[in-house]
Coordinates of C-alpha atoms and ligand atoms in Angstrom, one line a residue:
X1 CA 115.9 94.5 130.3
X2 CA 114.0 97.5 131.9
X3 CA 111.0 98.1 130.1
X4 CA 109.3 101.8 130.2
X5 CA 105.5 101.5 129.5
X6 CA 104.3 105.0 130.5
X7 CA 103.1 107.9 128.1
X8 CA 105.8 111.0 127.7
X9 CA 103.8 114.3 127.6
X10 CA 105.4 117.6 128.2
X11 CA 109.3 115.9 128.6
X12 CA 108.1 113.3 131.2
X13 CA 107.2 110.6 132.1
X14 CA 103.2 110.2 133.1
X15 CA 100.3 107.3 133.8
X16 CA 97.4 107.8 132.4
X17 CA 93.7 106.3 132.2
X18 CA 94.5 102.8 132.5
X19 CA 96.7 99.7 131.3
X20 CA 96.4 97.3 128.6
X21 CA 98.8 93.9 128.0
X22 CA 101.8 93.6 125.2
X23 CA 101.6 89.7 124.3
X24 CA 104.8 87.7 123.0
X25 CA 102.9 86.3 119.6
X26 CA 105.5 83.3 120.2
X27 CA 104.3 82.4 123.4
X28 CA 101.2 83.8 124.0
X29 CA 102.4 85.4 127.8
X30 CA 101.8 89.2 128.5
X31 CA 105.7 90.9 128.2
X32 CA 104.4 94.1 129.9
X33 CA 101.1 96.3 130.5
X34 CA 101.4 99.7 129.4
X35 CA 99.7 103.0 130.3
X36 CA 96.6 104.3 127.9
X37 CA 95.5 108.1 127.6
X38 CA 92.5 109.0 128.6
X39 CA 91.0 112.5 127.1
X40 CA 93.1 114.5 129.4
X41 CA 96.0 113.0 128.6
X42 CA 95.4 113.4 124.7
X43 CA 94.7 117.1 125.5
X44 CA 97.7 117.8 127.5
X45 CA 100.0 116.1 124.8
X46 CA 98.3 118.2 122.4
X47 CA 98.8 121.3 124.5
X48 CA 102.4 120.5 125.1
X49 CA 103.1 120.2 121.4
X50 CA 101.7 123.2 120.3
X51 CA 103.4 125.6 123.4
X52 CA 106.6 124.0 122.1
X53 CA 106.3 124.6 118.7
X54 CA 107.3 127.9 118.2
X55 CA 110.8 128.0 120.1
X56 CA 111.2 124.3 118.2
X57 CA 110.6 125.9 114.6
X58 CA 113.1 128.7 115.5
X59 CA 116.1 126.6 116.8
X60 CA 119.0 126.1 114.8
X61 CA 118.3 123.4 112.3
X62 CA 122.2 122.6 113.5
X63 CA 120.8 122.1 116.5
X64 CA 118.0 119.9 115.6
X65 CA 120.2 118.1 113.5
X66 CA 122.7 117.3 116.6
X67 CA 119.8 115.9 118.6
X68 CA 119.2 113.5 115.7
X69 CA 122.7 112.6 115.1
X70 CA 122.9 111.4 118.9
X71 CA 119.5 109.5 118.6
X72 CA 121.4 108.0 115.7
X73 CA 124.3 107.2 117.6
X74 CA 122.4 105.5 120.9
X75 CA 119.8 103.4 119.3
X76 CA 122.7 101.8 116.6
X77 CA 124.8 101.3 120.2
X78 CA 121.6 99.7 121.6
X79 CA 120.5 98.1 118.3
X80 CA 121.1 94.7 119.8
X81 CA 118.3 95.5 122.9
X82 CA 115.9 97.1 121.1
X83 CA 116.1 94.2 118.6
X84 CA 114.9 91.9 121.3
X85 CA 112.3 93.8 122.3
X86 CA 111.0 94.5 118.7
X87 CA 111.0 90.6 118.5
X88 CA 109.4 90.1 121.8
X89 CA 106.3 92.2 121.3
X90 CA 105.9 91.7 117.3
X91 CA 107.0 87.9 116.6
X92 CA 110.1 88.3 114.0
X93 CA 112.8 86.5 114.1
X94 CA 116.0 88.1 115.7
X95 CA 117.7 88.7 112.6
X96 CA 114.8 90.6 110.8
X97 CA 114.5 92.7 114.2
X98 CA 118.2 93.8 113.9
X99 CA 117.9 94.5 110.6
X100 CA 114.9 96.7 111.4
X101 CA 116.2 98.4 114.3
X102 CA 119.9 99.3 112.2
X103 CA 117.6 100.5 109.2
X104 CA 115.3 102.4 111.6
X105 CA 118.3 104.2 112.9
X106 CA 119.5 105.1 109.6
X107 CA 116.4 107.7 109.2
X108 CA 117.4 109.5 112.1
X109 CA 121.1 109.6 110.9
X110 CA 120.1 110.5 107.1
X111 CA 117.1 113.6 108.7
X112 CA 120.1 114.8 110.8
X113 CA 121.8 115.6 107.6
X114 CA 118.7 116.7 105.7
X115 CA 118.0 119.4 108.9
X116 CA 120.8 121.7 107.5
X117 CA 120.4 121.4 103.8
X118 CA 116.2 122.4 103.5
X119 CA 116.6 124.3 99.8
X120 CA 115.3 128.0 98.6
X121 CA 114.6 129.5 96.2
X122 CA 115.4 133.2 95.1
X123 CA 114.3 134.4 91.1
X124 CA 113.6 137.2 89.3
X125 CA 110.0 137.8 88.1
X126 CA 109.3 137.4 84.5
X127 CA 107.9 140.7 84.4
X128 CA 111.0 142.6 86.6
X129 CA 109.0 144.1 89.1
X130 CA 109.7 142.1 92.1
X131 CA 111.5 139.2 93.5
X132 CA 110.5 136.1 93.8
X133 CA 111.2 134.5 97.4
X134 CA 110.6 130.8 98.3
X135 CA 111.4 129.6 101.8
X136 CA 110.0 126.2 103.3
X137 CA 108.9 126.7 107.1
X138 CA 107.5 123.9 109.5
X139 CA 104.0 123.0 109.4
X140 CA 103.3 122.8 113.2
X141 CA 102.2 119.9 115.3
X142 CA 101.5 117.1 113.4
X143 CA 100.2 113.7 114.7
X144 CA 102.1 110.1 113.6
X145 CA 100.4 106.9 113.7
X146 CA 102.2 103.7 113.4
X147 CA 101.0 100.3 112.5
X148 CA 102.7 96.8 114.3
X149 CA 104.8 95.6 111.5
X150 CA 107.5 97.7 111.8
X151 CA 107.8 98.9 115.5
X152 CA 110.9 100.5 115.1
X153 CA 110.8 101.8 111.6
X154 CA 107.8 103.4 111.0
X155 CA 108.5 105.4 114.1
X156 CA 111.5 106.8 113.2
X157 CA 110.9 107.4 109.5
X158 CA 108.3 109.9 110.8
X159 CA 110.3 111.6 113.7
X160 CA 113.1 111.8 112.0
X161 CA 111.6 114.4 109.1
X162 CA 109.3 116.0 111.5
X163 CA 111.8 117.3 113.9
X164 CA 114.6 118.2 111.6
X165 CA 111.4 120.1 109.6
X166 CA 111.0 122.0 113.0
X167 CA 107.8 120.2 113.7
X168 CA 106.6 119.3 117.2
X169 CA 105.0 115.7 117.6
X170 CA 102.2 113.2 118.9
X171 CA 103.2 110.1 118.5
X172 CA 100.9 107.0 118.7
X173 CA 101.9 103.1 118.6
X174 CA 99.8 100.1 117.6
X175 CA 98.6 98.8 120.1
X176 CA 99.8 95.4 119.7
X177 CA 103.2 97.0 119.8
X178 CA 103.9 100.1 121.9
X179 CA 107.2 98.9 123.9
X180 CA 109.5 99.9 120.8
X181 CA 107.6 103.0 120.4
X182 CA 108.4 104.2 124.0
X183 CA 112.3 103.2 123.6
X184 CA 112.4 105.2 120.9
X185 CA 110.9 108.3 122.8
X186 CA 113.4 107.9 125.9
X187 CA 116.1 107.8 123.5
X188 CA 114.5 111.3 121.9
X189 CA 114.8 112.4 125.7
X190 CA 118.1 111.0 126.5
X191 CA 119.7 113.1 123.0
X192 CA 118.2 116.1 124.6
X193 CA 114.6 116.8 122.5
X194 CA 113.8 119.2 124.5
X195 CA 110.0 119.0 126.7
X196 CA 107.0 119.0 124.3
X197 CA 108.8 118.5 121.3
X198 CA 108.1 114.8 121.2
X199 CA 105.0 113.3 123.6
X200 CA 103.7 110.1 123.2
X201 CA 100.6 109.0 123.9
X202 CA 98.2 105.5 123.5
X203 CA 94.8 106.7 123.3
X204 CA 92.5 104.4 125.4
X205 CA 90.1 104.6 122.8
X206 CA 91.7 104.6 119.3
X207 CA 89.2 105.9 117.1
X208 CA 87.4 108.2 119.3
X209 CA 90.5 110.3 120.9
X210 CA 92.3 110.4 117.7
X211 CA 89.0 112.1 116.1
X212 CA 89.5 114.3 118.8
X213 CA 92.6 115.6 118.0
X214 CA 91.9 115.8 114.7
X215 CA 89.4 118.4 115.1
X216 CA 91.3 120.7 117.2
X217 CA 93.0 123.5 115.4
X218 CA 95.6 123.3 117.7
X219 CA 96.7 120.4 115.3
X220 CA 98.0 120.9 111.6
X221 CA 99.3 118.0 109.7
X222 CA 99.1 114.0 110.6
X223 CA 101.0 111.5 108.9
X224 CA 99.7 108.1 109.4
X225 CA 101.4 104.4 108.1
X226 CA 99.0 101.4 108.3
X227 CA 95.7 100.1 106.2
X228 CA 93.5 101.6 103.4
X229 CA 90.8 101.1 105.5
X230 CA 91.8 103.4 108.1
X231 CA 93.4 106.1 105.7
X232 CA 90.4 106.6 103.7
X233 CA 88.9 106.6 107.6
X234 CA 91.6 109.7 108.6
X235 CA 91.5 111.2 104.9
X236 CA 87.7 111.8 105.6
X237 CA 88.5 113.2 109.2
X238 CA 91.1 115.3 108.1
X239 CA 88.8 117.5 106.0
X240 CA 86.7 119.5 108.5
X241 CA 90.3 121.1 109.3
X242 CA 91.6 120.8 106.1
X243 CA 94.5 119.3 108.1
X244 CA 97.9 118.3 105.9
X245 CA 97.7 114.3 105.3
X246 CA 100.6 111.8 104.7
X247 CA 98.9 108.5 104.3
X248 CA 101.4 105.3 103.8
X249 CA 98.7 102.6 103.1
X250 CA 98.3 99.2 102.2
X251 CA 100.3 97.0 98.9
X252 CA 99.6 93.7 97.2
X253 CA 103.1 94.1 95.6
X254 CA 103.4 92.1 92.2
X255 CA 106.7 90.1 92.0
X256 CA 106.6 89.6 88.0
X257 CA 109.4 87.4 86.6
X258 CA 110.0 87.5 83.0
X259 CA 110.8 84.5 80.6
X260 CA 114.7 85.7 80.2
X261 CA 114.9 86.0 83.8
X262 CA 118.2 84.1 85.8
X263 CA 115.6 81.9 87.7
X264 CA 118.1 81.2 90.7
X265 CA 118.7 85.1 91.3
X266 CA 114.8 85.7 90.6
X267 CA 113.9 82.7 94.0
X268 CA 117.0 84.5 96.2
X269 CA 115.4 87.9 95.0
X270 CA 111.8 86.4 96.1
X271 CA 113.1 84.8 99.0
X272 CA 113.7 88.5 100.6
X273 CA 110.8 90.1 98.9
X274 CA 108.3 87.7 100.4
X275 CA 110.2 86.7 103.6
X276 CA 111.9 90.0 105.3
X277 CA 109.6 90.3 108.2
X278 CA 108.0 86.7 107.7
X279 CA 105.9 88.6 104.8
X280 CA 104.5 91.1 107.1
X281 CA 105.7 94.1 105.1
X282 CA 103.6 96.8 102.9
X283 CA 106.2 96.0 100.2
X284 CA 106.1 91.9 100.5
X285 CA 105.7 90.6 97.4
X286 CA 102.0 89.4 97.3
X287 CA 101.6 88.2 93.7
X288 CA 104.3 85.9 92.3
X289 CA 103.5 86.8 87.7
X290 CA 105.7 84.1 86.3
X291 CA 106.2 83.4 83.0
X292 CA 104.7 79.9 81.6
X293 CA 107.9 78.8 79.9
X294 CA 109.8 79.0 83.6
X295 CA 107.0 78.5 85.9
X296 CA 107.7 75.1 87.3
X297 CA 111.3 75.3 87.5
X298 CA 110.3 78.9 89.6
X299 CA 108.0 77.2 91.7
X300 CA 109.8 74.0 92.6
X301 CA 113.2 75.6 93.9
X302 CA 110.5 78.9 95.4
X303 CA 108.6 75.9 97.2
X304 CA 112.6 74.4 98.6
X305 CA 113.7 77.3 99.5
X306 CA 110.3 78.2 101.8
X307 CA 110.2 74.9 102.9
X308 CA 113.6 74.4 104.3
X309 CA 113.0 77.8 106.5
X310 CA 113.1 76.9 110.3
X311 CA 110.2 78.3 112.1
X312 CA 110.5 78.8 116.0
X313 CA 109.8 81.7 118.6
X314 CA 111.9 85.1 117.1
X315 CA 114.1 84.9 119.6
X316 CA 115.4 81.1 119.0
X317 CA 119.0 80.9 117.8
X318 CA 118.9 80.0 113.7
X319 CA 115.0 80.7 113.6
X320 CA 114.0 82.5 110.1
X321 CA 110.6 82.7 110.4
X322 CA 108.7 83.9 113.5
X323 CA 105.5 84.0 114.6
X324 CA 102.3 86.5 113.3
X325 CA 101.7 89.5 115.6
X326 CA 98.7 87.5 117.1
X327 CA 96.2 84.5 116.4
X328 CA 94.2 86.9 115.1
X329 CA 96.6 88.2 112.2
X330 CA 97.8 84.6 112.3
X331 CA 93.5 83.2 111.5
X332 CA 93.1 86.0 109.2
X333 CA 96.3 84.5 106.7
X334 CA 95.0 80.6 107.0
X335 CA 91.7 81.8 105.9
X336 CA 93.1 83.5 103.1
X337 CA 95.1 80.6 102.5
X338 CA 92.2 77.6 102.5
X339 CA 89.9 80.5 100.3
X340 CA 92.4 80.2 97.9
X341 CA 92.7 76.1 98.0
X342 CA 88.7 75.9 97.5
X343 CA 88.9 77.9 94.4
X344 CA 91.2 75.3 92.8
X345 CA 94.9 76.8 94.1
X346 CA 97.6 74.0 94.8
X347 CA 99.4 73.7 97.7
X348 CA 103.8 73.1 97.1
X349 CA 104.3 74.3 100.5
X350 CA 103.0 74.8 103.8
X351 CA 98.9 75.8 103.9
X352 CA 98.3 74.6 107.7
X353 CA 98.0 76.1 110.7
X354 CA 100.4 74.0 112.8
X355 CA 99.7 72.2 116.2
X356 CA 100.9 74.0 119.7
X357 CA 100.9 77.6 120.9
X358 CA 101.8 80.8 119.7
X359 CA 100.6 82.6 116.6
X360 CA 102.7 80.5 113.5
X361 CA 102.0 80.1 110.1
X362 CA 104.1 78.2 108.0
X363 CA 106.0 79.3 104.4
X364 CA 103.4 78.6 102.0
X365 CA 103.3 78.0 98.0
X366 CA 100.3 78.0 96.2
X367 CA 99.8 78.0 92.5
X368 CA 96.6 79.5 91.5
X369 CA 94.4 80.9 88.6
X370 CA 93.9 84.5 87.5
X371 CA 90.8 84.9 89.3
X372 CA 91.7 82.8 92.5
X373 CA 90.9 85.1 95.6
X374 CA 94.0 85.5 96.9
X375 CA 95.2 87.2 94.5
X376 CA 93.1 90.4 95.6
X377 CA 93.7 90.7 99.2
X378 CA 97.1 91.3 101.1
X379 CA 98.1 88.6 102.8
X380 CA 100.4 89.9 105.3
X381 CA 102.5 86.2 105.9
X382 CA 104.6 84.2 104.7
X383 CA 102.2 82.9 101.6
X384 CA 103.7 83.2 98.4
X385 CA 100.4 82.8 95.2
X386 CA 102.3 82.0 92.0
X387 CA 100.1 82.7 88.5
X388 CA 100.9 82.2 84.9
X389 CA 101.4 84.7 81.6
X390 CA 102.3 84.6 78.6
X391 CA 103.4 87.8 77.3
X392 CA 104.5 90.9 78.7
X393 CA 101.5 93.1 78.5
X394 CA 99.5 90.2 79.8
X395 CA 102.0 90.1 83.0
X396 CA 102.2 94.0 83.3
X397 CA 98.1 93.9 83.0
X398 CA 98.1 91.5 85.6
X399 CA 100.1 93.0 87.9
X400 CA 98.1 96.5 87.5
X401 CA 95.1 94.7 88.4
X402 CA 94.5 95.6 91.8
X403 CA 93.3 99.0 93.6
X404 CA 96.9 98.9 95.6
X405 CA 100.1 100.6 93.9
X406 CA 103.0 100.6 96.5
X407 CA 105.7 98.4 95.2
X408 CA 106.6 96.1 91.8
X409 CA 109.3 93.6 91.6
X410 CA 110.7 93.0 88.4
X411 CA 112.7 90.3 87.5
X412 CA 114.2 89.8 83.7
X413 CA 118.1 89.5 82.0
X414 CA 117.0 92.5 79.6
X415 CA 117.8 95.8 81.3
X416 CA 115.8 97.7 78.5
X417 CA 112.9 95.3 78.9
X418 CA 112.7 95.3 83.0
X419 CA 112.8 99.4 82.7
X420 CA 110.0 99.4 80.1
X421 CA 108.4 97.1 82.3
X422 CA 109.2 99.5 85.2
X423 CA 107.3 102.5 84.2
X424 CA 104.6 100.8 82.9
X425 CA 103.9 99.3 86.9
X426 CA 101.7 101.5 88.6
X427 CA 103.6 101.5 92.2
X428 CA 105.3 104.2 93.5
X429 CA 108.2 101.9 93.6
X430 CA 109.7 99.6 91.3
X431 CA 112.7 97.2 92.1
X432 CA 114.6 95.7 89.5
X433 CA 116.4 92.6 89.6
X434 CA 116.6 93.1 93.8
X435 CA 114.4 91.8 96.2
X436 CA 114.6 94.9 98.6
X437 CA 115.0 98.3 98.1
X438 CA 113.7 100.4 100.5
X439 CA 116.7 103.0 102.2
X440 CA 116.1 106.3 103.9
X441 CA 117.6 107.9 100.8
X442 CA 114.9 107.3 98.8
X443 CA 111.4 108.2 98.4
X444 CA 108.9 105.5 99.4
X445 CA 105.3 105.4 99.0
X446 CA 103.0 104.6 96.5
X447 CA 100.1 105.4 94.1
X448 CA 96.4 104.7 94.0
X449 CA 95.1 103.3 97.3
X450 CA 98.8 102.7 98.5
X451 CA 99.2 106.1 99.7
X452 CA 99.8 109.9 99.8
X453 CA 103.3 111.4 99.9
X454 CA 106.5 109.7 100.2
X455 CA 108.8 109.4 103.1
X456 CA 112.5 109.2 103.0
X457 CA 114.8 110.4 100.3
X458 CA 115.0 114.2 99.7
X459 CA 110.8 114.3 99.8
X460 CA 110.5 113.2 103.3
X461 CA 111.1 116.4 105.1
X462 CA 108.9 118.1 102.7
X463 CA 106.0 116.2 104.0
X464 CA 106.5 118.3 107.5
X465 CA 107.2 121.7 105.8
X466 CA 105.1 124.0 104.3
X467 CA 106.1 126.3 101.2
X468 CA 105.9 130.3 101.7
X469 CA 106.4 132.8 99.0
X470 CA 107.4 136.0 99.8
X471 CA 106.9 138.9 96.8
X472 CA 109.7 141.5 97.3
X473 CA 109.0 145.4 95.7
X474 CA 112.3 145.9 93.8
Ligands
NAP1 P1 95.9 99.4 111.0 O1 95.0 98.5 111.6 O2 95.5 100.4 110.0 O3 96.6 100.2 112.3 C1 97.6 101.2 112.1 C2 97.5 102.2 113.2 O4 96.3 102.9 113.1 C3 97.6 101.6 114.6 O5 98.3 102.5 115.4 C4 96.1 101.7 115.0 O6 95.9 101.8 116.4 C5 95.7 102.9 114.3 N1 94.2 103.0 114.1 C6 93.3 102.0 113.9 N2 92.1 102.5 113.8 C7 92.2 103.9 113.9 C8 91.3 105.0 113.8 N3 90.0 104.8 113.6 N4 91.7 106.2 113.9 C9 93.0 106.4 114.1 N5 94.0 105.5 114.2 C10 93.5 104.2 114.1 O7 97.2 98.7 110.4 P2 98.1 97.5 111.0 O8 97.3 96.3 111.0 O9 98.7 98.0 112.3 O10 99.3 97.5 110.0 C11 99.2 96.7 108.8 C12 98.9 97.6 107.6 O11 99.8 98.7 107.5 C13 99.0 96.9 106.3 O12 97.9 97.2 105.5 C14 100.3 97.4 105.7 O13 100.4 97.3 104.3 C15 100.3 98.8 106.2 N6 101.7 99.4 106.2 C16 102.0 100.3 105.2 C17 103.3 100.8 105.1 C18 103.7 101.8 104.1 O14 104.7 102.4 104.3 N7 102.9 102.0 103.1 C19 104.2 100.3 106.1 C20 103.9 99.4 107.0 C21 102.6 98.9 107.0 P3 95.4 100.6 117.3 O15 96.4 99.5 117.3 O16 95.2 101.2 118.6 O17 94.1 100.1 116.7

């Protein structure tokens, strides 16, 4: 496999300041080095985006939707490469890397359709005088940060709504997990984006370049996917331009299972709400809120399940859970993990770090207490903290106890008593009886400290568009 690792400003391919290694988390061995912006770099990306704007906001939105319906079309025929690579730099197991890669496709297919459909308005004023005119118009360049966990997808779900929108774009990877990022750009160039709309950069110094571009006024909207921490960081930096913010943040999803519940669906449904990714999601269930009346019988065939899952290197046939994106992610889950033991949780599964190289952590089940520690951080693995309740507001309470508000799992054999349930959740998402449901038809995104602004659905393209009214003398 060819691997490009240079930056794309202006519709080509450039060096830049320097080169820092991409590590296979399995193995610990340096895949590639790619090419950092320096300050000129940053500038000339941003100067690129904004000379490209205006002819990008007035071609056809037919046009723009084309360009994505190609994109759509070469990265599901390369799905099976780009998967590899996904699982090379970030650690997941093959299968969770196709499934990302198809998924991430899907939001370039489902924005090629939104392109041509952005809605208007036209009304009479109350009063007769005039006419009311709304039309929706691109907000300009807009920045779009990525975190590691989902290479593929986070990109995509971003590029896809800003360029059907008419938005041009500077896009910037995690560091541990560029490669993706830049295959994803070449196959923006290779369905004809045309120069400037799309550059991609790697700032040598994160913080300090992207504060940069934040306060040039050049730059008008940044959406951003990756911690609380470093949204409420951005939010703050996006004031002094009053810049437009999409912030997808950080979850510590409750997966609450209530005592009518079918207890085999509720461990397949937990299964893919804890696992997809090897629990490396913003929507992995976090906080397993069982019932007391079913909690063993939960826990045993939860623990079975998790232990019978083969861990190996992503990229070994039948392996279903990979390794962390480094042994720094991978420390960070294990001290979470032996926290939680010291206050009194108890291990079912997993809860060591096991011997050899690369960045593993084992499926883990821990049965804790209400106040265990565990229970307010994300954990971002494959650890699965099961508590006790014993009626419904006490499990709904529990679940609302945290400053996070993404996604809610609900698990019970009464439709009418999951729904109530459902919009009692504070999450911007609530899943029902299913252990997934994020699809580029739907809004994601989430409340309190989880976010700003959804992407996907019909609200994604409004995150890159900007609503005009226009007063007409009649
Ligand atoms: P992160 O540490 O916040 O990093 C995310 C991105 O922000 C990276 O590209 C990182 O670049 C960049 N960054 C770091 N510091 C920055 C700064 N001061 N200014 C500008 N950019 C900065 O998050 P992560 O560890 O990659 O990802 C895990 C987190 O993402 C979890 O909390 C997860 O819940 C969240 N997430 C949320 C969603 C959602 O849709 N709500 C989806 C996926 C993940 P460098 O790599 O160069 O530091």
């Amino acid at each position: 496999m060819q691997i490009k690792t240079d930056l794309y400003i202006d519709g080509a391919w450039v060096k830049g300041d320097g080169a820092l290694p991409v590590y296979n988390p399995s193995t610990g061995e340096v895949i590639a080095e790619f090419q950092t912006a320096g300050e000129a770099q940053c500038d000339a990306a941003l100067t690129a985006a904004h000379n490209a704007f205006p002819s990008w906001a007035k071609t056809a939105p037919r046009v723009r939707s084309e360009i994505l319906r190609k994109a759509f079309e070469i990265m599901t025929a390369e799905a099976d490469e780009i998967a590899k690579l996904v699982s090379m730099e970030n650690g997941k197991v093959l299968s969770d890397a196709k499934g990302e890669v198809l998924y991430a496709a899907e939001f370039f297919r489902w924005f090629a359709e939104e392109a041509v459909r952005t809605p208007g308005d036209f009304r009479h004023s109350p009063s007769g005088d005039k006419r009311i005119l709304v039309t929706h118009q691109p907000i300009g360049v807009s920045l779009l940060i990525t975190p590691w966990n989902f290479p593929a997808a986070m990109a995509t779900r971003k590029l896809g709504p800003a360029l059907a929108a008419g938005c041009t774009v500077i896009l910037k990877a995690a560091s541990e997990t560029p490669l993706t990022a830049i295959y994803i750009v070449d196959i923006l160039h290779r369905a004809g984006v045309p120069k400037g709309v799309v550059n991609f950069i790697m700032p040598s110094k994160t913080g300090a370049m992207i504060s940069m571009i934040m306060h040039d006024p050049r730059l008008r909207n940044i959406s951003f996917t990756g911690s609380t921490e470093v949204g409420r960081t951005l939010i703050k930096e996006s004031a002094d331009l009053v810049l437009r913010t999409s912030m997808e943040l950080g979850g510590n999803a409750p997966f609450v299972v209530l005592d009518d519940a079918d207890i085999d669906e509720a461990v397949k449904g937990a299964m893919i709400a804890k696992m997809r990714n090897g629990g490396a999601a913003c929507t992995a269930a976090n906080r397993f809120i069982v019932a007391k009346k079913i909690a063993e019988e939960f826990t045993t065939k939860l623990a079975a399940a998790m232990s019978a899952l083969k861990v190996a290197d992503g990229l070994t046939e039948g392996a279903q859970l990979g390794a962390s994106v480094s042994i720094k992610e991978r420390n960070k889950i294990a001290e979470l993990v032996d926290a939680s033991v010291a206050a009194g949780g108890i291990l079912h599964a997993g809860g060591s770090v096991p011997a050899g190289e690369g960045a593993f952590y084992p499926a883990t089940v821990i049965t804790v207490d209400k106040k265990n520690p565990i229970l307010a951080n994300e954990v971002f693995g494959p650890v699965a903290p099961i508590v006790t309740f014993d009626t419904d507001e006490e499990a709904i309470a529990l679940a609302n106890d945290t400053e996070y508000g993404l996604i809610s799992y609900i698990y019970s054999s009464d439709l009418k008593r999951a729904l109530r349930s459902a919009e009692a959740l504070e999450s911007g998402m609530v899943a029902v009886n299913r252990g997934v449901i994020s699809d580029p038809a739907a809004p994601f995104g989430g409340v309190k400290q989880s976010g700003l602004g959804r992407e996907g659905g019909f609200a994604g393209i409004h995150e890159f568009l900007e609503t005009k009214y226009i007063g007409v003398e009649i």
